[in-house]
Amino acid sequence: DAWRAALPSPPVVLGMSWDDPMTVPADSCRYDLGVQLDASAPAPATASERWLPSIAIAIVNVSGDLSAVEAAWEHLYRIWLPGSKFRPSALPAIER
């Protein structure tokens, strides 16, 4: 497919969590998985396309199991973010 040829090598894979699993039942949580395409590359007909605005982001590198990921999110949202000058946007949590 032409869209696969437009992918960087290795492709940038993104996961987007729309819901907080601490407050939303697991069977209702929404999660999108995608790849980053060059703006000139057409998305395949079987895929949906999502454009995200340019924003400032915080990056947290995590090594370990899911408990390490949970601890990183907890620190980011409950400790770092409230003490920073930044405020969360209405965008999903994005994992790369």
Coordinates of N, CA and C in Angstrom, one line a residue, residues 15-70:
G15 N -0.7 5.7 20.9 CA -1.9 5.2 21.6 C -2.5 6.4 22.3
M16 N -3.8 6.5 22.2 CA -4.5 7.6 22.8 C -5.6 7.1 23.8
S17 N -5.5 7.4 25.0 CA -6.5 7.0 26.0 C -7.4 8.2 26.2
W18 N -8.7 8.0 25.9 CA -9.7 9.1 26.0 C -10.3 9.1 27.4
D19 N -10.2 8.0 28.2 CA -10.9 7.9 29.4 C -9.9 7.6 30.6
D20 N -10.2 8.0 31.8 CA -9.4 7.6 32.9 C -9.9 6.3 33.5
P21 N -9.1 5.2 33.4 CA -9.5 3.9 33.8 C -9.8 3.9 35.3
M22 N -9.4 4.9 36.1 CA -9.7 4.9 37.5 C -11.2 5.4 37.7
T23 N -11.8 6.0 36.8 CA -13.2 6.5 36.9 C -14.2 6.0 35.9
V24 N -13.7 5.3 34.9 CA -14.5 4.8 33.8 C -14.4 3.3 33.8
P25 N -15.5 2.5 33.8 CA -15.4 1.1 33.8 C -14.6 0.6 32.5
A26 N -13.8 -0.5 32.7 CA -12.9 -1.0 31.7 C -13.6 -1.2 30.4
D27 N -14.8 -1.7 30.4 CA -15.6 -2.0 29.1 C -16.1 -0.8 28.4
S28 N -15.9 0.4 29.1 CA -16.4 1.6 28.5 C -15.2 2.6 28.1
C29 N -14.0 2.2 28.5 CA -12.8 3.0 28.2 C -12.6 3.0 26.7
R30 N -12.3 4.2 26.2 CA -11.9 4.3 24.7 C -10.4 4.5 24.6
Y31 N -9.9 3.8 23.6 CA -8.4 3.8 23.3 C -8.3 3.7 21.8
D32 N -7.5 4.7 21.2 CA -7.2 4.7 19.8 C -5.8 4.3 19.6
L33 N -5.5 3.5 18.6 CA -4.1 3.2 18.2 C -3.9 3.6 16.8
G34 N -2.8 4.3 16.5 CA -2.5 4.7 15.2 C -1.0 4.9 14.9
V35 N -0.8 5.3 13.7 CA 0.6 5.6 13.2 C 0.6 7.0 12.7
Q36 N 1.8 7.6 12.9 CA 1.9 9.0 12.4 C 2.3 9.0 10.9
L37 N 1.5 9.7 10.1 CA 1.8 9.8 8.7 C 2.3 11.2 8.3
D38 N 3.1 11.3 7.3 CA 3.4 12.6 6.7 C 2.1 13.3 6.3
A39 N 2.0 14.6 6.4 CA 0.8 15.3 6.0 C 0.4 15.1 4.6
S40 N 1.4 14.8 3.7 CA 1.1 14.6 2.3 C 0.7 13.2 2.0
A41 N 0.8 12.3 2.9 CA 0.5 10.9 2.7 C -1.0 10.7 2.9
P42 N -1.7 10.1 1.9 CA -3.1 9.8 2.1 C -3.3 8.7 3.1
A43 N -4.3 8.8 3.9 CA -4.7 7.8 4.9 C -5.4 6.7 4.1
P44 N -5.2 5.4 4.5 CA -5.9 4.3 3.8 C -7.4 4.4 4.0
A45 N -8.1 3.9 3.0 CA -9.6 4.1 3.0 C -10.2 3.4 4.3
T46 N -9.5 2.4 4.8 CA -10.0 1.6 5.9 C -9.7 2.3 7.3
A47 N -9.0 3.4 7.2 CA -8.6 4.1 8.5 C -9.3 5.4 8.6
S48 N -9.4 5.8 9.9 CA -9.9 7.1 10.1 C -8.7 8.0 10.3
E49 N -8.9 9.3 10.1 CA -7.9 10.3 10.2 C -8.1 11.2 11.3
R50 N -7.1 11.5 12.1 CA -7.3 12.5 13.2 C -6.2 13.4 13.2
W51 N -6.5 14.7 13.2 CA -5.5 15.8 13.3 C -5.5 16.3 14.7
L52 N -4.3 16.5 15.3 CA -4.2 17.0 16.6 C -3.6 18.4 16.5
P53 N -4.0 19.4 17.3 CA -3.4 20.7 17.2 C -2.0 20.7 17.8
S54 N -1.2 21.7 17.4 CA 0.1 21.9 17.9 C 0.0 22.4 19.4
I55 N 0.6 21.7 20.3 CA 0.5 22.1 21.7 C 1.8 21.8 22.4
A56 N 2.0 22.4 23.6 CA 3.2 22.1 24.4 C 2.8 20.8 25.1
I57 N 3.8 19.9 25.2 CA 3.6 18.6 25.8 C 4.6 18.3 26.9
A58 N 4.2 17.5 27.8 CA 5.2 17.0 28.8 C 5.5 15.6 28.4
I59 N 6.7 15.2 28.5 CA 7.2 13.9 28.1 C 7.7 13.2 29.3
V60 N 7.2 12.0 29.6 CA 7.7 11.1 30.7 C 8.1 9.8 30.1
N61 N 9.4 9.5 30.3 CA 9.9 8.2 29.9 C 9.7 7.2 31.0
V62 N 9.1 6.0 30.7 CA 8.8 5.0 31.7 C 9.4 3.7 31.3
S63 N 10.1 3.1 32.2 CA 10.6 1.7 32.0 C 10.0 0.9 33.1
G64 N 9.5 -0.3 32.7 CA 8.9 -1.1 33.7 C 7.5 -1.6 33.3
D65 N 6.8 -2.2 34.2 CA 5.5 -2.8 33.9 C 4.4 -1.7 34.0
L66 N 3.1 -2.2 34.0 CA 2.0 -1.2 34.0 C 1.9 -0.5 35.3
S67 N 2.5 -1.0 36.4 CA 2.4 -0.2 37.7 C 3.4 1.0 37.6
A68 N 4.5 0.9 36.8 CA 5.4 2.0 36.6 C 4.7 3.1 35.7
V69 N 3.9 2.6 34.7 CA 3.2 3.5 33.9 C 2.1 4.3 34.7
E70 N 1.4 3.5 35.6 CA 0.4 4.1 36.4 C 1.0 5.2 37.4

